[in-house]
JSON list of C-alpha atoms and ligand atoms in Angstrom, two decimals:
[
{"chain": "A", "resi": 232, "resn": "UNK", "atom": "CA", "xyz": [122.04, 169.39, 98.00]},
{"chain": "A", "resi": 233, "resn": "UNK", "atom": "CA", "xyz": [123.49, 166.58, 99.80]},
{"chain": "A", "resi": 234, "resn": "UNK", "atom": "CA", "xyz": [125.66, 163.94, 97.83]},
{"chain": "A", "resi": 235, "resn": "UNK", "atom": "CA", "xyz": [123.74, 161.25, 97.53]},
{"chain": "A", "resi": 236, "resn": "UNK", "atom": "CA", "xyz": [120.99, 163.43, 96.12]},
{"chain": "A", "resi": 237, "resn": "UNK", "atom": "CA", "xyz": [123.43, 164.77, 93.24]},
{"chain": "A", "resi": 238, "resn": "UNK", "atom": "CA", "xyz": [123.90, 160.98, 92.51]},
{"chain": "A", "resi": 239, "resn": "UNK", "atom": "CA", "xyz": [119.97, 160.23, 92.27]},
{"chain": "A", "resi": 240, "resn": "UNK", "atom": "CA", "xyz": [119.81, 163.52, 90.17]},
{"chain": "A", "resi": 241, "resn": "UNK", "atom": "CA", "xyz": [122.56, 161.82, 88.15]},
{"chain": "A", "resi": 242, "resn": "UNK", "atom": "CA", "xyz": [124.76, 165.39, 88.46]},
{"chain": "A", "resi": 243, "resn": "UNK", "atom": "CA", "xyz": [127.42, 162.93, 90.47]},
{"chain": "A", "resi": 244, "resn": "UNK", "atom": "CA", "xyz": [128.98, 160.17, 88.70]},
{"chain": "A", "resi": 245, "resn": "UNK", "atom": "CA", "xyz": [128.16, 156.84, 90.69]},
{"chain": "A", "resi": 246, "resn": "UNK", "atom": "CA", "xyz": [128.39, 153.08, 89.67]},
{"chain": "A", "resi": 247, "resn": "UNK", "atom": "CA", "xyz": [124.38, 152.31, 89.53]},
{"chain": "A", "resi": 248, "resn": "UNK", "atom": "CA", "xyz": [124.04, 148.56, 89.35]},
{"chain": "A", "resi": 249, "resn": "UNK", "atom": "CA", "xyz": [119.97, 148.96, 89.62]},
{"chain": "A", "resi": 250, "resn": "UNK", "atom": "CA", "xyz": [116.99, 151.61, 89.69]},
{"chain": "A", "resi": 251, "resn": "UNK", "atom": "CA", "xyz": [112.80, 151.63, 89.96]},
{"chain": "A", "resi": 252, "resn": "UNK", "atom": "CA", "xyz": [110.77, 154.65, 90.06]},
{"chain": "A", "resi": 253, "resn": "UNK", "atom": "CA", "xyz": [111.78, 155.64, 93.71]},
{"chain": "A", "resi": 254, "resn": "UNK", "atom": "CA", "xyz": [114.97, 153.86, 94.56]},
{"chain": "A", "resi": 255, "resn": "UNK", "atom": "CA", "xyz": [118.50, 153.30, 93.09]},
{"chain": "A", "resi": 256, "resn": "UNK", "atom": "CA", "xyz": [121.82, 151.42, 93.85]},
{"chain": "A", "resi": 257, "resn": "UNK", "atom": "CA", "xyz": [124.78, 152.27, 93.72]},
{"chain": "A", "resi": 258, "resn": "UNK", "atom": "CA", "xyz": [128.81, 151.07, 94.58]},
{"chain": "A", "resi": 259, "resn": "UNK", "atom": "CA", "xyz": [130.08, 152.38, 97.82]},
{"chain": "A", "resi": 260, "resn": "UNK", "atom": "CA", "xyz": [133.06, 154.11, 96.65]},
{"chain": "A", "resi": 261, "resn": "UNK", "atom": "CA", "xyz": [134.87, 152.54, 100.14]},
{"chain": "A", "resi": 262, "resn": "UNK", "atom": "CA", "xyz": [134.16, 148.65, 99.82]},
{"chain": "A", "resi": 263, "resn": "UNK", "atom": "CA", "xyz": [134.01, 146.23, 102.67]},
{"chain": "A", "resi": 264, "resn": "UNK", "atom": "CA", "xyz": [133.63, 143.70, 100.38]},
{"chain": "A", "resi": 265, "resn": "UNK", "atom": "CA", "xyz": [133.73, 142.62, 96.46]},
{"chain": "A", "resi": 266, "resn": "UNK", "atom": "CA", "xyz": [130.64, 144.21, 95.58]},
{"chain": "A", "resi": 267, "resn": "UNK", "atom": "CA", "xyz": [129.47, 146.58, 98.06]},
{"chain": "A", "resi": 268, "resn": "UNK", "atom": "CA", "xyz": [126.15, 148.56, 97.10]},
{"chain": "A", "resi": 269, "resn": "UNK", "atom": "CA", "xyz": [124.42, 151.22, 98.84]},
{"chain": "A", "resi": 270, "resn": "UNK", "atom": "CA", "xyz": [120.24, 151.37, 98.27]},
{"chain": "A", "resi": 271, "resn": "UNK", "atom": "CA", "xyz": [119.06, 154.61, 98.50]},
{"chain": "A", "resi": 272, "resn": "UNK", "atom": "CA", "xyz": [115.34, 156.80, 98.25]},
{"chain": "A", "resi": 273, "resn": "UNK", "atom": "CA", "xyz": [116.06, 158.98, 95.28]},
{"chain": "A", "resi": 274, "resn": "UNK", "atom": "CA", "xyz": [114.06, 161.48, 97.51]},
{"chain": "A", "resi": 275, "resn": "UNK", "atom": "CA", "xyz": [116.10, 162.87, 100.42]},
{"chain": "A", "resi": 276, "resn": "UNK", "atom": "CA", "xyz": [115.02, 161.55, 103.89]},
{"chain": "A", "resi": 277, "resn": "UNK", "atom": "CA", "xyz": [117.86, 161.95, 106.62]},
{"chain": "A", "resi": 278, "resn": "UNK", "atom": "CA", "xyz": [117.42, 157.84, 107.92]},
{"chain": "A", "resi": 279, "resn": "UNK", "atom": "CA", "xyz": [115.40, 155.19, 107.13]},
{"chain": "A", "resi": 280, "resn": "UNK", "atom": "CA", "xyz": [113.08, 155.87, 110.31]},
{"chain": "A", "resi": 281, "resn": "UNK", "atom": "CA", "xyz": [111.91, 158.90, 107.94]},
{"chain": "A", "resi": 282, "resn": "UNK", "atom": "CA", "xyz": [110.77, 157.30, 104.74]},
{"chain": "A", "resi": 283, "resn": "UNK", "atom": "CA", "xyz": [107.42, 156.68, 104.18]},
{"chain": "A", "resi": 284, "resn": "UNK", "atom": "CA", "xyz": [106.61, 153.25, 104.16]},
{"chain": "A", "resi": 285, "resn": "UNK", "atom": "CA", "xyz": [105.12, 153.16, 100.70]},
{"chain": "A", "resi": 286, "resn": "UNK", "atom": "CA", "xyz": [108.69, 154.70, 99.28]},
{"chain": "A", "resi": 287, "resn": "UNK", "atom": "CA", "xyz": [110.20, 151.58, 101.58]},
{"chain": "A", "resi": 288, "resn": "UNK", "atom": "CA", "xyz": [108.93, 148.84, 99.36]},
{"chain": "A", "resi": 289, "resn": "UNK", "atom": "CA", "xyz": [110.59, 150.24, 96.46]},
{"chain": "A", "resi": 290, "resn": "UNK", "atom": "CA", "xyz": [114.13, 150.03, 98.95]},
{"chain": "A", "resi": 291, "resn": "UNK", "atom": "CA", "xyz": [113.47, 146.47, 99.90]},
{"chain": "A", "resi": 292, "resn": "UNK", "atom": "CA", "xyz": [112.88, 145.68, 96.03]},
{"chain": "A", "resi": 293, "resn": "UNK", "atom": "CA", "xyz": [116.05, 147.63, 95.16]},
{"chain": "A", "resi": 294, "resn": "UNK", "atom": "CA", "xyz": [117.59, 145.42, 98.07]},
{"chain": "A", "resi": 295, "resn": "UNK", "atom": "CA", "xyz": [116.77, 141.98, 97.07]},
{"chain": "A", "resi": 296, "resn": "UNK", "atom": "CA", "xyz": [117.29, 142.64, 92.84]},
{"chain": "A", "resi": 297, "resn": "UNK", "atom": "CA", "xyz": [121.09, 143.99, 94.48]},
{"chain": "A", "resi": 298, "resn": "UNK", "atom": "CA", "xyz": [121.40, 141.27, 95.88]},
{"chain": "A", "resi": 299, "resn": "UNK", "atom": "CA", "xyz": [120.46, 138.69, 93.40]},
{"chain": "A", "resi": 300, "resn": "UNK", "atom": "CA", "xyz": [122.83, 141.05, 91.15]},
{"chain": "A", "resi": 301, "resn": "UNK", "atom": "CA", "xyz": [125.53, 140.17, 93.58]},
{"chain": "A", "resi": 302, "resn": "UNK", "atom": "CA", "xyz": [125.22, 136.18, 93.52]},
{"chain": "A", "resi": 303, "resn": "UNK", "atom": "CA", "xyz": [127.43, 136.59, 90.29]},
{"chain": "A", "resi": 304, "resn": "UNK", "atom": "CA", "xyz": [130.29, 136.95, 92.59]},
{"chain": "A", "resi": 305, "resn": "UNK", "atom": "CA", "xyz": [128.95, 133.61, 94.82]},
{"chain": "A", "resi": 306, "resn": "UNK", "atom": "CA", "xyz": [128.80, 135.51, 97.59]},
{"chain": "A", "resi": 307, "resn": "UNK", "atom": "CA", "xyz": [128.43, 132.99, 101.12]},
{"chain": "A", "resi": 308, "resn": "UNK", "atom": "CA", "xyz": [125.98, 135.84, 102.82]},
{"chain": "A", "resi": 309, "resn": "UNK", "atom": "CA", "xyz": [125.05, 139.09, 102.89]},
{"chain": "A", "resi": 310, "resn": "UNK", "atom": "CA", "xyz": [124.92, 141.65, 105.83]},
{"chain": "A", "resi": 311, "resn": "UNK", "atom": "CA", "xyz": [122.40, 144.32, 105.03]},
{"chain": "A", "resi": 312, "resn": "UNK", "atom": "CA", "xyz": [122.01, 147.53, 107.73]},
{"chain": "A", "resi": 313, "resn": "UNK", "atom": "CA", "xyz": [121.35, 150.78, 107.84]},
{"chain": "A", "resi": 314, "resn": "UNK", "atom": "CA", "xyz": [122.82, 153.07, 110.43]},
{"chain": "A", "resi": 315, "resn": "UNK", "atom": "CA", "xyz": [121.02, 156.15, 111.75]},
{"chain": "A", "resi": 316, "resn": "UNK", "atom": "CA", "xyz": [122.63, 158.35, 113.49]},
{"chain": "A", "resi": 317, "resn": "UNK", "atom": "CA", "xyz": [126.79, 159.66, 114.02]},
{"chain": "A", "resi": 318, "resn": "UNK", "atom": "CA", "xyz": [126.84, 157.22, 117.36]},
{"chain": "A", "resi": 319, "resn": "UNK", "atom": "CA", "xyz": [125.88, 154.64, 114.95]},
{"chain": "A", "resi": 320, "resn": "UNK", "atom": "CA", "xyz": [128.12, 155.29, 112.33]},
{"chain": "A", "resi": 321, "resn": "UNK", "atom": "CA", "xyz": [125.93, 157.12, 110.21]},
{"chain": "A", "resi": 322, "resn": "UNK", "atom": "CA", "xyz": [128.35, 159.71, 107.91]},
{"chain": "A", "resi": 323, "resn": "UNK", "atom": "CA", "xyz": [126.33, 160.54, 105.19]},
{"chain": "A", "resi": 324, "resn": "UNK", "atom": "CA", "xyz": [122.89, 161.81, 106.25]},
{"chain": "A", "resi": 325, "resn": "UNK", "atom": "CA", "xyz": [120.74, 161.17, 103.15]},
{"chain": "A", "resi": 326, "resn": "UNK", "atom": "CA", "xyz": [118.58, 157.51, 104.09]},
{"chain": "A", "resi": 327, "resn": "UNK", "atom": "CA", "xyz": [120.97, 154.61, 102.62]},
{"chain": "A", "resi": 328, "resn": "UNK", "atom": "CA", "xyz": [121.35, 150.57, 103.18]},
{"chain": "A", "resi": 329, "resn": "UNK", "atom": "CA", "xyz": [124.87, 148.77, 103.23]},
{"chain": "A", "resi": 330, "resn": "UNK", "atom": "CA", "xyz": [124.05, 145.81, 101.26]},
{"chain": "A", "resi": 331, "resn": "UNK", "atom": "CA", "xyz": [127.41, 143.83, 101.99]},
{"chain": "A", "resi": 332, "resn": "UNK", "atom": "CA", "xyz": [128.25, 140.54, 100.60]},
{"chain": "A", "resi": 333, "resn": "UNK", "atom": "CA", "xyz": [130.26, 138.19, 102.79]},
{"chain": "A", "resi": 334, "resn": "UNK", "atom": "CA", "xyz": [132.53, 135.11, 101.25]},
{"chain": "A", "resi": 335, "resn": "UNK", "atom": "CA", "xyz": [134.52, 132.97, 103.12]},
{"chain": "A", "resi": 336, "resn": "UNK", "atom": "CA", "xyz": [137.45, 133.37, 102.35]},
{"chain": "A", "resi": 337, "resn": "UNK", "atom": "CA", "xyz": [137.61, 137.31, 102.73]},
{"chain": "A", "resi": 338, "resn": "UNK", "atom": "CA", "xyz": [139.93, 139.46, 105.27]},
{"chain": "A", "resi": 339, "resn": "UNK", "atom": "CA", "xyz": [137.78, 141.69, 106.60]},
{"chain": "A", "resi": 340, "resn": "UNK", "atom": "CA", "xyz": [135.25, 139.96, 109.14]},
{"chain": "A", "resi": 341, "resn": "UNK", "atom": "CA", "xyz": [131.61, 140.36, 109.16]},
{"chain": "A", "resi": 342, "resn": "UNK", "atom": "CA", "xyz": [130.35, 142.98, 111.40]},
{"chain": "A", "resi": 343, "resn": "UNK", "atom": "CA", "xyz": [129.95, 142.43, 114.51]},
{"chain": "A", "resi": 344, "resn": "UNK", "atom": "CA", "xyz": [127.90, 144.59, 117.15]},
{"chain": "A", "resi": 345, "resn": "UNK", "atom": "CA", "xyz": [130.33, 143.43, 120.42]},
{"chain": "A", "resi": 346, "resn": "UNK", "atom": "CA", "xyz": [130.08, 141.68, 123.65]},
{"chain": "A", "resi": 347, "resn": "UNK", "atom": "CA", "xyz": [126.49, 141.37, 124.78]},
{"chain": "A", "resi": 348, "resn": "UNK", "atom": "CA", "xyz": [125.82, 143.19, 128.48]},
{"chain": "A", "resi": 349, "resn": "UNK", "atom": "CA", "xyz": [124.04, 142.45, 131.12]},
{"chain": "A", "resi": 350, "resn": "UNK", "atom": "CA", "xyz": [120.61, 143.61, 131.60]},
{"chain": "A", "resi": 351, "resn": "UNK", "atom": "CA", "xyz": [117.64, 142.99, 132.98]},
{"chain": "A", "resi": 352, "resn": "UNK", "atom": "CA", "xyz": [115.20, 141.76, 130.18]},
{"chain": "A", "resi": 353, "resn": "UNK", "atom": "CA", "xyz": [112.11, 141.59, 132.47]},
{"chain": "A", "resi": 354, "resn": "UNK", "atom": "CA", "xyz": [112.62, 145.94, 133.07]},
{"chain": "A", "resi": 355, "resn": "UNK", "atom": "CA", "xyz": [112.92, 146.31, 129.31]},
{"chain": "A", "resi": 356, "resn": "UNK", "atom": "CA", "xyz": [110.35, 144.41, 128.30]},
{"chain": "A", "resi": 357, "resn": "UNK", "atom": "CA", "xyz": [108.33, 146.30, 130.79]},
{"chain": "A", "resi": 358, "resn": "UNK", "atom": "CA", "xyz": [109.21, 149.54, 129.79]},
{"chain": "A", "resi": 359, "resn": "UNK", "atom": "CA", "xyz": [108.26, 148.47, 126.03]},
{"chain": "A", "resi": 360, "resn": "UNK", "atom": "CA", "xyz": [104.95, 147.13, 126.15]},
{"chain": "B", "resi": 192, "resn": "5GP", "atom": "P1", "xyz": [127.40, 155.54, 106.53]},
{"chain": "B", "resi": 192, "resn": "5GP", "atom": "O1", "xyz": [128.63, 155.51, 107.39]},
{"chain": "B", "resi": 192, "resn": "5GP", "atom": "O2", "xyz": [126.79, 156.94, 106.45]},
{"chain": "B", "resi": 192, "resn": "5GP", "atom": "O3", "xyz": [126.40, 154.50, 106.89]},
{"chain": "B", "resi": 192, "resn": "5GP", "atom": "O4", "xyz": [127.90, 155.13, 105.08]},
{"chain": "B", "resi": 192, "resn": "5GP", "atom": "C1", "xyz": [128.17, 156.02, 104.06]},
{"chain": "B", "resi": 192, "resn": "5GP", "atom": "C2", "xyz": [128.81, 155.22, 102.94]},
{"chain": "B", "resi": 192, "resn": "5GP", "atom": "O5", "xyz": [128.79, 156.02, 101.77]},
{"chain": "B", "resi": 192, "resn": "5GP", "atom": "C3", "xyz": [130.27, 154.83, 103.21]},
{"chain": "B", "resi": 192, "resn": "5GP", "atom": "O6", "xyz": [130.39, 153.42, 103.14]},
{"chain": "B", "resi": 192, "resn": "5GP", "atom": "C4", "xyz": [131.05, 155.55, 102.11]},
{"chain": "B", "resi": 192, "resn": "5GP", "atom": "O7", "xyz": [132.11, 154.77, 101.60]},
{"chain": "B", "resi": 192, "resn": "5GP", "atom": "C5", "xyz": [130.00, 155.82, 101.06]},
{"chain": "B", "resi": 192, "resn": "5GP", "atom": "N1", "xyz": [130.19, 157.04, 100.29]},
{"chain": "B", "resi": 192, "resn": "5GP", "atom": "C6", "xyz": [130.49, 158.28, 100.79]},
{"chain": "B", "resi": 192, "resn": "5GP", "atom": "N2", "xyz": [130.56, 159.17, 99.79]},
{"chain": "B", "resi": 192, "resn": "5GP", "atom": "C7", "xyz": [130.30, 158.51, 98.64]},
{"chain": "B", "resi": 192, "resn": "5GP", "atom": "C8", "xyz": [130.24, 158.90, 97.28]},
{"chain": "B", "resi": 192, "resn": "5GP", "atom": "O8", "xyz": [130.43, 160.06, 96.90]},
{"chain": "B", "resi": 192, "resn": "5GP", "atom": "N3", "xyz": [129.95, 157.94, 96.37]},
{"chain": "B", "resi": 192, "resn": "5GP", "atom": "C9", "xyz": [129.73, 156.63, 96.73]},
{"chain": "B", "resi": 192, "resn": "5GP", "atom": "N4", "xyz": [129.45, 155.77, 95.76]},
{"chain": "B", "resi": 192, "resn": "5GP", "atom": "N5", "xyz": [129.78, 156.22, 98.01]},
{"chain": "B", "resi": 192, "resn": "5GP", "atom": "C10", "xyz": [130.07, 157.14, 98.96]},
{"chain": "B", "resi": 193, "resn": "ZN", "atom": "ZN1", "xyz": [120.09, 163.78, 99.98]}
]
């Protein structure tokens, strides 16, 4: 079982700020920020691509009672993502959402995906549609 399931099964000791019937929240244990949460599906989907979308209203209700949690701290922002995927980061691979909060006058910066490149919009577009 992975570890983020052993924290929905409460059998790993986690800071839960908030909880409905199919979602819970939780501290990251390696802040960014003052405040950090992760949002997860108690059930264990591997990204967020894989949860069903009735079990993602539950996440996005987790997500904004986090962050109106948060606004105790006055936060100036929040980032909230998701990665899926090592090349994007992901480490753990049990569905979860960063829900960062961002003040001014913090060290760390707020992420930032790099330079844009060029490409040719018209192709993509094409490609998509
Ligand atoms: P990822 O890189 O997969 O998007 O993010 C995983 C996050 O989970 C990291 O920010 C990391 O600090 C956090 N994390 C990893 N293991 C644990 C844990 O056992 N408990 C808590 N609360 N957070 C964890
Ligand atoms: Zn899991």
């Amino acid at each position: 079982m992975c570890i983020f399931c052993k924290i929905a099964k409460k059998e790993e000791k986690a800071y839960v700020v908030y909880e409905n019937e199919r979602a819970m929240a939780f501290l990251d244990i390696n802040p960014l920020s003052k405040g950090h949460t992760l949002v997860i599906p108690k059930e264990h989907y591997e990204n967020i691509l894989q949860v069903p979308s009735d079990i993602a209203k539950d996440l996005h209700e987790a997500i904004k009672a986090v962050c109106e949690k948060l606004k105790v701290f006055n936060p100036d922002g929040f980032n909230i993502v998701s990665n899926i995927g090592r090349q994007a980061g992901q480490v753990i691979m049990h569905a979860h959402i960063h829900v960062i909060p961002r003040y001014k006058d913090e060290e760390g910066k707020p992420i930032s995906f790099g330079k844009p490149i060029k490409v040719d919009l018209e192709e993509v577009y094409k490609a998509l549609v």
